[in-house]
């Protein structure tokens, strides 16, 4: 198992490097990060523009810029200079990663729990009223665009707060700037309160698709020969369902979940924008607007590492769910 994990990590390194090269080239040709300075009125001094080009490394060939960025990152953990001289990209990414990662992980966990439960129930009670209800609910949330659902939920929360005259739901920010209860428990409650609405948005959008995969996978497994044999041997229905059918049916859901993490990170950008969270989503959008190549590359690197990590976890879970899968 350890050898398999190490091998997968080494295989992921060329993927990371290849993706950074492609994005680096795309970013470099997408716009000039010094355009606001050059278009300033009155015009900025020529020497000021040259100094900024030298600070950002724009006076070097593109391949030299990339190699310098990669060398500084590997050897010193330096993501490079930002277009804003007072911005430390590594520090910004570290702080914002915590904000976005807690939203992604909790949303994935909640979505998986509900997807497994509703998918199994729908498969066991196929073509019943319960199955039709879960199917309709899944397709309803699946058809909702993330930005529209987030705005709709935020507007409903604001209307509810105004109707009862108190702030029950937090609709802005990932935490309150001022707290009456400055204890550790007070901070935990505040963060949890701000996470309710964004978690609902990401969780339900992900749940909608995953529940359908779980239902289809469970139906296929329930109709397989080894499940019929287990029933014919007189095993209890619950044991057949949980011990024999569910474990195998979870493998396709595990694969889909790992593959959907990239799309979930994209949805996180939209959700954070709607609820004005200071996470990786806001950082990425600001970086795109400023043509900040190093900041965008840092965001890409973090996102790629998250996707690779989830895919590695999914591969390892295959061996847990199906004992026939071995990595030795």
PDB file of C-alpha atoms in Angstrom:
ATOM      1  CA  UNK A   1       0.000   0.000   0.000  1.00  0.00           C
ATOM      2  CA  UNK A   2       2.769   2.433   0.910  1.00  0.00           C
ATOM      3  CA  UNK A   3       4.577   1.734  -2.354  1.00  0.00           C
ATOM      4  CA  UNK A   4       1.359   2.396  -4.261  1.00  0.00           C
ATOM      5  CA  UNK A   5       0.844   5.752  -2.519  1.00  0.00           C
ATOM      6  CA  UNK A   6       4.427   6.839  -3.198  1.00  0.00           C
ATOM      7  CA  UNK A   7       4.116   5.792  -6.841  1.00  0.00           C
ATOM      8  CA  UNK A   8       0.901   7.778  -7.255  1.00  0.00           C
ATOM      9  CA  UNK A   9       2.507  10.854  -5.726  1.00  0.00           C
ATOM     10  CA  UNK A  10       5.445  10.666  -8.114  1.00  0.00           C
ATOM     11  CA  UNK A  11       3.094  10.182 -11.078  1.00  0.00           C
ATOM     12  CA  UNK A  12       1.196  13.324 -10.007  1.00  0.00           C
ATOM     13  CA  UNK A  13       4.309  15.522 -10.161  1.00  0.00           C
ATOM     14  CA  UNK A  14       4.490  15.614 -14.012  1.00  0.00           C
ATOM     15  CA  UNK A  15       0.761  16.362 -14.103  1.00  0.00           C
ATOM     16  CA  UNK A  16       1.246  19.323 -11.783  1.00  0.00           C
ATOM     17  CA  UNK A  17       4.207  20.626 -13.786  1.00  0.00           C
ATOM     18  CA  UNK A  18       2.393  20.201 -17.102  1.00  0.00           C
ATOM     19  CA  UNK A  19      -0.678  22.040 -15.855  1.00  0.00           C
ATOM     20  CA  UNK A  20       1.392  24.931 -14.502  1.00  0.00           C
ATOM     21  CA  UNK A  21       3.245  25.270 -17.834  1.00  0.00           C
ATOM     22  CA  UNK A  22      -0.021  25.399 -19.780  1.00  0.00           C
ATOM     23  CA  UNK A  23      -1.643  27.894 -17.446  1.00  0.00           C
ATOM     24  CA  UNK A  24       1.532  30.001 -17.224  1.00  0.00           C
ATOM     25  CA  UNK A  25       1.536  30.412 -21.010  1.00  0.00           C
ATOM     26  CA  UNK A  26      -2.193  31.188 -21.101  1.00  0.00           C
ATOM     27  CA  UNK A  27      -1.865  33.762 -18.315  1.00  0.00           C
ATOM     28  CA  UNK A  28       1.126  35.467 -19.902  1.00  0.00           C
ATOM     29  CA  UNK A  29      -0.761  36.006 -23.153  1.00  0.00           C
ATOM     30  CA  UNK A  30      -4.080  36.959 -21.520  1.00  0.00           C
ATOM     31  CA  UNK A  31      -3.093  40.535 -20.684  1.00  0.00           C
ATOM     32  CA  UNK A  32      -0.494  42.915 -19.363  1.00  0.00           C
ATOM     33  CA  UNK A  33      -0.407  43.151 -15.540  1.00  0.00           C
ATOM     34  CA  UNK A  34       1.145  46.626 -15.832  1.00  0.00           C
ATOM     35  CA  UNK A  35      -1.620  47.971 -18.062  1.00  0.00           C
ATOM     36  CA  UNK A  36      -3.274  49.985 -15.228  1.00  0.00           C
ATOM     37  CA  UNK A  37       0.076  51.610 -14.501  1.00  0.00           C
ATOM     38  CA  UNK A  38       0.764  52.355 -18.168  1.00  0.00           C
ATOM     39  CA  UNK A  39      -2.735  53.793 -18.722  1.00  0.00           C
ATOM     40  CA  UNK A  40      -2.576  56.051 -15.680  1.00  0.00           C
ATOM     41  CA  UNK A  41      -3.371  59.718 -16.243  1.00  0.00           C
ATOM     42  CA  UNK A  42      -1.064  61.535 -15.816  1.00  0.00           C
ATOM     43  CA  UNK A  43       1.307  58.877 -17.247  1.00  0.00           C
ATOM     44  CA  UNK A  44       3.640  57.092 -14.859  1.00  0.00           C
ATOM     45  CA  UNK A  45       7.355  57.776 -15.318  1.00  0.00           C
ATOM     46  CA  UNK A  46       9.106  55.415 -17.705  1.00  0.00           C
ATOM     47  CA  UNK A  47      11.572  54.386 -15.019  1.00  0.00           C
ATOM     48  CA  UNK A  48       8.732  53.380 -12.694  1.00  0.00           C
ATOM     49  CA  UNK A  49       7.348  51.039 -15.357  1.00  0.00           C
ATOM     50  CA  UNK A  50      10.788  49.542 -15.954  1.00  0.00           C
ATOM     51  CA  UNK A  51      11.272  48.991 -12.219  1.00  0.00           C
ATOM     52  CA  UNK A  52       7.943  47.174 -11.972  1.00  0.00           C
ATOM     53  CA  UNK A  53       8.800  45.010 -14.985  1.00  0.00           C
ATOM     54  CA  UNK A  54      12.076  44.065 -13.317  1.00  0.00           C
ATOM     55  CA  UNK A  55      10.400  43.356  -9.944  1.00  0.00           C
ATOM     56  CA  UNK A  56       7.852  41.049 -11.588  1.00  0.00           C
ATOM     57  CA  UNK A  57      10.454  39.486 -13.887  1.00  0.00           C
ATOM     58  CA  UNK A  58       8.625  40.632 -17.005  1.00  0.00           C
ATOM     59  CA  UNK A  59      11.878  41.808 -18.592  1.00  0.00           C
ATOM     60  CA  UNK A  60      13.007  38.193 -19.013  1.00  0.00           C
ATOM     61  CA  UNK A  61      12.004  35.568 -21.614  1.00  0.00           C
ATOM     62  CA  UNK A  62       8.879  33.616 -20.731  1.00  0.00           C
ATOM     63  CA  UNK A  63      10.709  30.318 -20.214  1.00  0.00           C
ATOM     64  CA  UNK A  64      13.133  32.004 -17.814  1.00  0.00           C
ATOM     65  CA  UNK A  65      10.208  33.522 -15.910  1.00  0.00           C
ATOM     66  CA  UNK A  66       8.624  30.110 -15.499  1.00  0.00           C
ATOM     67  CA  UNK A  67      11.849  28.369 -14.449  1.00  0.00           C
ATOM     68  CA  UNK A  68      12.567  31.082 -11.877  1.00  0.00           C
ATOM     69  CA  UNK A  69       9.051  30.757 -10.479  1.00  0.00           C
ATOM     70  CA  UNK A  70       9.327  26.965 -10.234  1.00  0.00           C
ATOM     71  CA  UNK A  71      12.807  27.115  -8.655  1.00  0.00           C
ATOM     72  CA  UNK A  72      11.755  29.639  -5.998  1.00  0.00           C
ATOM     73  CA  UNK A  73       8.640  27.628  -5.207  1.00  0.00           C
ATOM     74  CA  UNK A  74      10.435  24.295  -4.804  1.00  0.00           C
ATOM     75  CA  UNK A  75      13.495  25.574  -2.966  1.00  0.00           C
ATOM     76  CA  UNK A  76      12.082  28.421  -0.890  1.00  0.00           C
ATOM     77  CA  UNK A  77       8.299  27.991  -0.908  1.00  0.00           C
ATOM     78  CA  UNK A  78       8.040  31.404  -2.592  1.00  0.00           C
ATOM     79  CA  UNK A  79       5.104  31.844  -4.973  1.00  0.00           C
ATOM     80  CA  UNK A  80       6.707  34.897  -6.532  1.00  0.00           C
ATOM     81  CA  UNK A  81       5.901  38.609  -6.411  1.00  0.00           C
ATOM     82  CA  UNK A  82       2.372  39.902  -6.798  1.00  0.00           C
ATOM     83  CA  UNK A  83       1.359  42.905  -8.888  1.00  0.00           C
ATOM     84  CA  UNK A  84       0.544  44.466  -5.527  1.00  0.00           C
ATOM     85  CA  UNK A  85       3.893  44.979  -3.816  1.00  0.00           C
ATOM     86  CA  UNK A  86       2.376  44.704  -0.329  1.00  0.00           C
ATOM     87  CA  UNK A  87       0.745  41.309  -1.018  1.00  0.00           C
ATOM     88  CA  UNK A  88       2.401  38.066   0.044  1.00  0.00           C
ATOM     89  CA  UNK A  89       0.885  35.371  -2.173  1.00  0.00           C
ATOM     90  CA  UNK A  90       1.897  32.461   0.063  1.00  0.00           C
ATOM     91  CA  UNK A  91       0.456  34.093   3.170  1.00  0.00           C
ATOM     92  CA  UNK A  92      -2.789  34.959   1.366  1.00  0.00           C
ATOM     93  CA  UNK A  93      -3.174  31.426   0.005  1.00  0.00           C
ATOM     94  CA  UNK A  94      -2.542  29.867   3.410  1.00  0.00           C
ATOM     95  CA  UNK A  95      -5.158  31.937   5.201  1.00  0.00           C
ATOM     96  CA  UNK A  96      -7.772  31.651   2.481  1.00  0.00           C
ATOM     97  CA  UNK A  97      -7.196  27.903   2.060  1.00  0.00           C
ATOM     98  CA  UNK A  98      -8.468  27.291   5.587  1.00  0.00           C
ATOM     99  CA  UNK A  99     -11.626  29.282   4.835  1.00  0.00           C
ATOM    100  CA  UNK A 100     -12.418  27.486   1.576  1.00  0.00           C
ATOM    101  CA  UNK A 101     -11.313  24.014   2.650  1.00  0.00           C
ATOM    102  CA  UNK A 102     -13.654  23.864   5.633  1.00  0.00           C
ATOM    103  CA  UNK A 103     -16.544  24.794   3.330  1.00  0.00           C
ATOM    104  CA  UNK A 104     -15.611  22.168   0.726  1.00  0.00           C
ATOM    105  CA  UNK A 105     -14.996  19.340   3.199  1.00  0.00           C
ATOM    106  CA  UNK A 106     -18.194  19.863   5.192  1.00  0.00           C
ATOM    107  CA  UNK A 107     -20.244  20.251   1.997  1.00  0.00           C
ATOM    108  CA  UNK A 108     -18.799  17.024   0.568  1.00  0.00           C
ATOM    109  CA  UNK A 109     -19.426  15.146   3.818  1.00  0.00           C
ATOM    110  CA  UNK A 110     -23.051  16.287   4.093  1.00  0.00           C
ATOM    111  CA  UNK A 111     -23.720  15.670   0.394  1.00  0.00           C
ATOM    112  CA  UNK A 112     -22.275  12.152   0.591  1.00  0.00           C
ATOM    113  CA  UNK A 113     -24.317  11.210   3.661  1.00  0.00           C
ATOM    114  CA  UNK A 114     -27.594  12.344   2.097  1.00  0.00           C
ATOM    115  CA  UNK A 115     -26.692  10.912  -1.316  1.00  0.00           C
ATOM    116  CA  UNK A 116     -25.973   7.460   0.092  1.00  0.00           C
ATOM    117  CA  UNK A 117     -29.106   7.400   2.257  1.00  0.00           C
ATOM    118  CA  UNK A 118     -31.517   8.620  -0.432  1.00  0.00           C
ATOM    119  CA  UNK A 119     -29.827   6.573  -3.162  1.00  0.00           C
ATOM    120  CA  UNK A 120     -30.131   3.341  -1.180  1.00  0.00           C
ATOM    121  CA  UNK A 121     -33.717   4.042  -0.125  1.00  0.00           C
ATOM    122  CA  UNK A 122     -34.702   4.900  -3.709  1.00  0.00           C
ATOM    123  CA  UNK A 123     -33.136   1.696  -5.022  1.00  0.00           C
ATOM    124  CA  UNK A 124     -34.745  -0.519  -2.367  1.00  0.00           C
ATOM    125  CA  UNK A 125     -38.149   1.137  -2.877  1.00  0.00           C
ATOM    126  CA  UNK A 126     -37.890   1.447  -6.648  1.00  0.00           C
ATOM    127  CA  UNK A 127     -40.883   3.087  -8.391  1.00  0.00           C
ATOM    128  CA  UNK A 128     -42.551   3.914  -5.073  1.00  0.00           C
ATOM    129  CA  UNK A 129     -43.748   7.334  -3.945  1.00  0.00           C
ATOM    130  CA  UNK A 130     -40.547   7.728  -1.925  1.00  0.00           C
ATOM    131  CA  UNK A 131     -38.436   6.949  -4.975  1.00  0.00           C
ATOM    132  CA  UNK A 132     -40.322   9.458  -7.119  1.00  0.00           C
ATOM    133  CA  UNK A 133     -40.004  12.119  -4.412  1.00  0.00           C
ATOM    134  CA  UNK A 134     -36.242  11.680  -4.089  1.00  0.00           C
ATOM    135  CA  UNK A 135     -35.895  11.583  -7.878  1.00  0.00           C
ATOM    136  CA  UNK A 136     -37.845  14.812  -8.325  1.00  0.00           C
ATOM    137  CA  UNK A 137     -35.855  16.524  -5.561  1.00  0.00           C
ATOM    138  CA  UNK A 138     -32.566  15.388  -7.061  1.00  0.00           C
ATOM    139  CA  UNK A 139     -33.408  16.621 -10.551  1.00  0.00           C
ATOM    140  CA  UNK A 140     -34.725  19.899  -9.118  1.00  0.00           C
ATOM    141  CA  UNK A 141     -31.433  20.753  -7.422  1.00  0.00           C
ATOM    142  CA  UNK A 142     -29.459  19.332 -10.336  1.00  0.00           C
ATOM    143  CA  UNK A 143     -31.165  21.796 -12.691  1.00  0.00           C
ATOM    144  CA  UNK A 144     -30.469  24.816 -10.473  1.00  0.00           C
ATOM    145  CA  UNK A 145     -27.460  26.939 -11.483  1.00  0.00           C
ATOM    146  CA  UNK A 146     -25.178  27.432  -8.498  1.00  0.00           C
ATOM    147  CA  UNK A 147     -25.174  31.230  -8.671  1.00  0.00           C
ATOM    148  CA  UNK A 148     -28.979  31.398  -8.965  1.00  0.00           C
ATOM    149  CA  UNK A 149     -29.539  29.000  -6.078  1.00  0.00           C
ATOM    150  CA  UNK A 150     -27.057  30.913  -3.902  1.00  0.00           C
ATOM    151  CA  UNK A 151     -28.681  34.273  -4.656  1.00  0.00           C
ATOM    152  CA  UNK A 152     -32.150  32.839  -4.079  1.00  0.00           C
ATOM    153  CA  UNK A 153     -31.154  31.334  -0.734  1.00  0.00           C
ATOM    154  CA  UNK A 154     -29.411  34.528   0.351  1.00  0.00           C
ATOM    155  CA  UNK A 155     -32.454  36.643  -0.546  1.00  0.00           C
ATOM    156  CA  UNK A 156     -34.747  34.275   1.346  1.00  0.00           C
ATOM    157  CA  UNK A 157     -32.498  34.451   4.413  1.00  0.00           C
ATOM    158  CA  UNK A 158     -32.438  38.249   4.309  1.00  0.00           C
ATOM    159  CA  UNK A 159     -36.234  38.374   4.032  1.00  0.00           C
ATOM    160  CA  UNK A 160     -36.579  35.960   6.949  1.00  0.00           C
ATOM    161  CA  UNK A 161     -34.209  38.015   9.121  1.00  0.00           C
ATOM    162  CA  UNK A 162     -36.177  41.173   8.343  1.00  0.00           C
ATOM    163  CA  UNK A 163     -39.502  39.470   9.024  1.00  0.00           C
ATOM    164  CA  UNK A 164     -38.585  38.283  12.526  1.00  0.00           C
ATOM    165  CA  UNK A 165     -36.485  41.349  13.358  1.00  0.00           C
ATOM    166  CA  UNK A 166     -33.277  39.491  14.281  1.00  0.00           C
ATOM    167  CA  UNK A 167     -30.305  38.041  12.437  1.00  0.00           C
ATOM    168  CA  UNK A 168     -30.925  34.314  12.434  1.00  0.00           C
ATOM    169  CA  UNK A 169     -28.939  33.588   9.262  1.00  0.00           C
ATOM    170  CA  UNK A 170     -25.617  35.204   8.369  1.00  0.00           C
ATOM    171  CA  UNK A 171     -25.571  36.247   4.706  1.00  0.00           C
ATOM    172  CA  UNK A 172     -22.278  38.157   4.399  1.00  0.00           C
ATOM    173  CA  UNK A 173     -18.739  37.067   5.161  1.00  0.00           C
ATOM    174  CA  UNK A 174     -17.124  33.917   6.545  1.00  0.00           C
ATOM    175  CA  UNK A 175     -17.077  35.345  10.091  1.00  0.00           C
ATOM    176  CA  UNK A 176     -18.208  38.385  12.039  1.00  0.00           C
ATOM    177  CA  UNK A 177     -15.717  41.260  12.348  1.00  0.00           C
ATOM    178  CA  UNK A 178     -16.793  41.955  15.946  1.00  0.00           C
ATOM    179  CA  UNK A 179     -17.964  39.405  18.506  1.00  0.00           C
ATOM    180  CA  UNK A 180     -19.620  39.972  21.870  1.00  0.00           C
ATOM    181  CA  UNK A 181     -18.415  36.512  22.948  1.00  0.00           C
ATOM    182  CA  UNK A 182     -14.665  36.444  22.311  1.00  0.00           C
ATOM    183  CA  UNK A 183     -14.168  32.939  23.688  1.00  0.00           C
ATOM    184  CA  UNK A 184     -13.139  29.941  21.596  1.00  0.00           C
ATOM    185  CA  UNK A 185     -16.683  28.579  21.685  1.00  0.00           C
ATOM    186  CA  UNK A 186     -17.994  31.977  20.575  1.00  0.00           C
ATOM    187  CA  UNK A 187     -15.717  31.931  17.523  1.00  0.00           C
ATOM    188  CA  UNK A 188     -16.768  28.366  16.679  1.00  0.00           C
ATOM    189  CA  UNK A 189     -20.462  29.280  16.837  1.00  0.00           C
ATOM    190  CA  UNK A 190     -19.889  32.367  14.713  1.00  0.00           C
ATOM    191  CA  UNK A 191     -18.014  30.456  12.015  1.00  0.00           C
ATOM    192  CA  UNK A 192     -20.621  27.683  12.036  1.00  0.00           C
ATOM    193  CA  UNK A 193     -23.415  30.230  11.660  1.00  0.00           C
ATOM    194  CA  UNK A 194     -21.778  31.793   8.620  1.00  0.00           C
ATOM    195  CA  UNK A 195     -21.275  28.357   7.044  1.00  0.00           C
ATOM    196  CA  UNK A 196     -24.939  27.326   7.042  1.00  0.00           C
ATOM    197  CA  UNK A 197     -26.089  28.957   3.798  1.00  0.00           C
ATOM    198  CA  UNK A 198     -22.954  28.345   1.649  1.00  0.00           C
ATOM    199  CA  UNK A 199     -22.832  24.734   2.843  1.00  0.00           C
ATOM    200  CA  UNK A 200     -26.462  24.222   1.867  1.00  0.00           C
ATOM    201  CA  UNK A 201     -25.747  25.579  -1.624  1.00  0.00           C
ATOM    202  CA  UNK A 202     -22.695  23.416  -2.314  1.00  0.00           C
ATOM    203  CA  UNK A 203     -24.057  20.396  -0.478  1.00  0.00           C
ATOM    204  CA  UNK A 204     -27.409  20.237  -2.268  1.00  0.00           C
ATOM    205  CA  UNK A 205     -25.930  20.864  -5.721  1.00  0.00           C
ATOM    206  CA  UNK A 206     -23.459  18.018  -5.199  1.00  0.00           C
ATOM    207  CA  UNK A 207     -26.000  15.770  -3.511  1.00  0.00           C
ATOM    208  CA  UNK A 208     -28.369  15.988  -6.471  1.00  0.00           C
ATOM    209  CA  UNK A 209     -25.971  14.296  -8.881  1.00  0.00           C
ATOM    210  CA  UNK A 210     -24.390  11.897  -6.409  1.00  0.00           C
ATOM    211  CA  UNK A 211     -27.733  10.543  -5.200  1.00  0.00           C
ATOM    212  CA  UNK A 212     -28.638   9.559  -8.768  1.00  0.00           C
ATOM    213  CA  UNK A 213     -25.316   7.734  -9.203  1.00  0.00           C
ATOM    214  CA  UNK A 214     -25.818   5.929  -5.904  1.00  0.00           C
ATOM    215  CA  UNK A 215     -29.350   4.854  -6.867  1.00  0.00           C
ATOM    216  CA  UNK A 216     -28.235   3.509 -10.258  1.00  0.00           C
ATOM    217  CA  UNK A 217     -25.256   1.708  -8.744  1.00  0.00           C
ATOM    218  CA  UNK A 218     -27.363   0.208  -5.967  1.00  0.00           C
ATOM    219  CA  UNK A 219     -29.972  -1.073  -8.421  1.00  0.00           C
ATOM    220  CA  UNK A 220     -27.272  -2.764 -10.486  1.00  0.00           C
ATOM    221  CA  UNK A 221     -25.764  -4.443  -7.435  1.00  0.00           C
ATOM    222  CA  UNK A 222     -29.133  -5.566  -6.012  1.00  0.00           C
ATOM    223  CA  UNK A 223     -29.867  -7.373  -9.281  1.00  0.00           C
ATOM    224  CA  UNK A 224     -26.484  -9.125  -9.393  1.00  0.00           C
ATOM    225  CA  UNK A 225     -26.050 -12.878  -8.965  1.00  0.00           C
ATOM    226  CA  UNK A 226     -24.027 -12.799  -5.740  1.00  0.00           C
ATOM    227  CA  UNK A 227     -26.730 -10.751  -3.984  1.00  0.00           C
ATOM    228  CA  UNK A 228     -29.378 -13.240  -5.071  1.00  0.00           C
ATOM    229  CA  UNK A 229     -27.143 -16.039  -3.766  1.00  0.00           C
ATOM    230  CA  UNK A 230     -26.760 -14.284  -0.404  1.00  0.00           C
ATOM    231  CA  UNK A 231     -30.537 -14.004  -0.129  1.00  0.00           C
ATOM    232  CA  UNK A 232     -30.997 -17.630  -1.144  1.00  0.00           C
ATOM    233  CA  UNK A 233     -28.609 -18.707   1.632  1.00  0.00           C
ATOM    234  CA  UNK A 234     -30.988 -17.172   4.149  1.00  0.00           C
ATOM    235  CA  UNK A 235     -28.968 -14.142   5.221  1.00  0.00           C
ATOM    236  CA  UNK A 236     -30.915 -11.357   6.830  1.00  0.00           C
ATOM    237  CA  UNK A 237     -32.046  -8.652   4.355  1.00  0.00           C
ATOM    238  CA  UNK A 238     -30.270  -5.926   6.302  1.00  0.00           C
ATOM    239  CA  UNK A 239     -26.989  -7.869   6.275  1.00  0.00           C
ATOM    240  CA  UNK A 240     -27.307  -8.486   2.548  1.00  0.00           C
ATOM    241  CA  UNK A 241     -28.034  -4.808   1.926  1.00  0.00           C
ATOM    242  CA  UNK A 242     -25.286  -3.315   4.087  1.00  0.00           C
ATOM    243  CA  UNK A 243     -22.529  -5.933   4.069  1.00  0.00           C
ATOM    244  CA  UNK A 244     -22.758  -7.233   0.507  1.00  0.00           C
ATOM    245  CA  UNK A 245     -24.613  -4.725  -1.683  1.00  0.00           C
ATOM    246  CA  UNK A 246     -23.793  -1.296  -0.252  1.00  0.00           C
ATOM    247  CA  UNK A 247     -20.004  -1.737  -0.097  1.00  0.00           C
ATOM    248  CA  UNK A 248     -19.812  -2.624  -3.781  1.00  0.00           C
ATOM    249  CA  UNK A 249     -22.313   0.061  -4.760  1.00  0.00           C
ATOM    250  CA  UNK A 250     -20.190   2.746  -3.091  1.00  0.00           C
ATOM    251  CA  UNK A 251     -17.280   2.263  -5.527  1.00  0.00           C
ATOM    252  CA  UNK A 252     -18.842   4.206  -8.465  1.00  0.00           C
ATOM    253  CA  UNK A 253     -19.912   6.982  -6.073  1.00  0.00           C
ATOM    254  CA  UNK A 254     -16.355   7.197  -4.745  1.00  0.00           C
ATOM    255  CA  UNK A 255     -15.047   7.625  -8.292  1.00  0.00           C
ATOM    256  CA  UNK A 256     -17.618  10.278  -9.191  1.00  0.00           C
ATOM    257  CA  UNK A 257     -16.977  12.204  -5.978  1.00  0.00           C
ATOM    258  CA  UNK A 258     -13.232  12.350  -6.632  1.00  0.00           C
ATOM    259  CA  UNK A 259     -13.788  13.506 -10.218  1.00  0.00           C
ATOM    260  CA  UNK A 260     -16.346  16.142  -9.193  1.00  0.00           C
ATOM    261  CA  UNK A 261     -14.017  17.859  -6.737  1.00  0.00           C
ATOM    262  CA  UNK A 262     -12.650  20.074  -9.537  1.00  0.00           C
ATOM    263  CA  UNK A 263     -16.180  21.175 -10.450  1.00  0.00           C
ATOM    264  CA  UNK A 264     -16.946  21.707  -6.760  1.00  0.00           C
ATOM    265  CA  UNK A 265     -13.972  24.058  -6.467  1.00  0.00           C
ATOM    266  CA  UNK A 266     -15.426  26.049  -9.358  1.00  0.00           C
ATOM    267  CA  UNK A 267     -18.781  26.204  -7.590  1.00  0.00           C
ATOM    268  CA  UNK A 268     -16.963  27.374  -4.470  1.00  0.00           C
ATOM    269  CA  UNK A 269     -15.712  30.422  -6.378  1.00  0.00           C
ATOM    270  CA  UNK A 270     -19.272  31.404  -7.261  1.00  0.00           C
ATOM    271  CA  UNK A 271     -20.657  30.659  -3.805  1.00  0.00           C
ATOM    272  CA  UNK A 272     -17.940  32.650  -2.056  1.00  0.00           C
ATOM    273  CA  UNK A 273     -18.612  35.571  -4.371  1.00  0.00           C
ATOM    274  CA  UNK A 274     -22.325  35.603  -3.597  1.00  0.00           C
ATOM    275  CA  UNK A 275     -21.838  35.363   0.176  1.00  0.00           C
ATOM    276  CA  UNK A 276     -18.733  37.622   0.109  1.00  0.00           C
ATOM    277  CA  UNK A 277     -16.379  35.106   1.685  1.00  0.00           C
ATOM    278  CA  UNK A 278     -12.672  35.924   1.795  1.00  0.00           C
ATOM    279  CA  UNK A 279     -11.551  32.533   0.536  1.00  0.00           C
ATOM    280  CA  UNK A 280      -9.702  31.094  -2.433  1.00  0.00           C
ATOM    281  CA  UNK A 281     -12.582  31.988  -4.741  1.00  0.00           C
ATOM    282  CA  UNK A 282     -12.293  35.704  -4.064  1.00  0.00           C
ATOM    283  CA  UNK A 283      -8.506  35.473  -4.314  1.00  0.00           C
ATOM    284  CA  UNK A 284      -8.737  33.806  -7.735  1.00  0.00           C
ATOM    285  CA  UNK A 285     -11.224  36.319  -9.156  1.00  0.00           C
ATOM    286  CA  UNK A 286      -9.126  39.248  -7.929  1.00  0.00           C
ATOM    287  CA  UNK A 287      -6.034  37.637  -9.461  1.00  0.00           C
ATOM    288  CA  UNK A 288      -7.756  37.235 -12.829  1.00  0.00           C
ATOM    289  CA  UNK A 289      -8.907  40.850 -12.764  1.00  0.00           C
ATOM    290  CA  UNK A 290      -5.369  42.052 -12.006  1.00  0.00           C
ATOM    291  CA  UNK A 291      -3.680  39.649 -14.479  1.00  0.00           C
ATOM    292  CA  UNK A 292      -1.593  38.508 -11.524  1.00  0.00           C
ATOM    293  CA  UNK A 293       0.161  35.481 -13.022  1.00  0.00           C
ATOM    294  CA  UNK A 294       1.913  34.301  -9.865  1.00  0.00           C
ATOM    295  CA  UNK A 295      -1.269  34.521  -7.806  1.00  0.00           C
ATOM    296  CA  UNK A 296      -3.231  32.535 -10.391  1.00  0.00           C
ATOM    297  CA  UNK A 297      -0.475  29.922 -10.553  1.00  0.00           C
ATOM    298  CA  UNK A 298      -0.550  29.621  -6.768  1.00  0.00           C
ATOM    299  CA  UNK A 299      -4.314  29.096  -6.832  1.00  0.00           C
ATOM    300  CA  UNK A 300      -3.936  26.491  -9.581  1.00  0.00           C
ATOM    301  CA  UNK A 301      -1.270  24.635  -7.621  1.00  0.00           C
ATOM    302  CA  UNK A 302      -3.432  24.481  -4.489  1.00  0.00           C
ATOM    303  CA  UNK A 303      -6.488  23.367  -6.499  1.00  0.00           C
ATOM    304  CA  UNK A 304      -4.504  20.708  -8.357  1.00  0.00           C
ATOM    305  CA  UNK A 305      -3.122  19.343  -5.087  1.00  0.00           C
ATOM    306  CA  UNK A 306      -6.664  19.110  -3.650  1.00  0.00           C
ATOM    307  CA  UNK A 307      -7.932  17.254  -6.734  1.00  0.00           C
ATOM    308  CA  UNK A 308      -4.967  14.854  -6.739  1.00  0.00           C
ATOM    309  CA  UNK A 309      -5.372  14.226  -3.000  1.00  0.00           C
ATOM    310  CA  UNK A 310      -9.074  13.385  -3.346  1.00  0.00           C
ATOM    311  CA  UNK A 311      -8.346  11.034  -6.249  1.00  0.00           C
ATOM    312  CA  UNK A 312      -5.650   9.316  -4.193  1.00  0.00           C
ATOM    313  CA  UNK A 313      -8.062   8.890  -1.275  1.00  0.00           C
ATOM    314  CA  UNK A 314     -10.643   7.460  -3.689  1.00  0.00           C
ATOM    315  CA  UNK A 315      -8.154   4.903  -5.035  1.00  0.00           C
ATOM    316  CA  UNK A 316      -7.265   3.822  -1.504  1.00  0.00           C
ATOM    317  CA  UNK A 317     -10.930   3.481  -0.575  1.00  0.00           C
ATOM    318  CA  UNK A 318     -11.403   0.984  -3.422  1.00  0.00           C
ATOM    319  CA  UNK A 319      -9.321  -1.525  -1.479  1.00  0.00           C
ATOM    320  CA  UNK A 320     -11.424  -0.962   1.631  1.00  0.00           C
ATOM    321  CA  UNK A 321     -14.768  -1.274  -0.159  1.00  0.00           C
ATOM    322  CA  UNK A 322     -13.790  -4.236  -2.328  1.00  0.00           C
ATOM    323  CA  UNK A 323     -11.288  -6.728  -0.787  1.00  0.00           C
ATOM    324  CA  UNK A 324     -10.584  -8.130  -4.266  1.00  0.00           C
ATOM    325  CA  UNK A 325      -8.724  -4.900  -5.108  1.00  0.00           C
ATOM    326  CA  UNK A 326      -5.133  -5.068  -3.969  1.00  0.00           C
ATOM    327  CA  UNK A 327      -2.307  -2.625  -4.592  1.00  0.00           C
ATOM    328  CA  UNK A 328       0.649  -4.854  -3.851  1.00  0.00           C
TER     329      UNK A 328
END
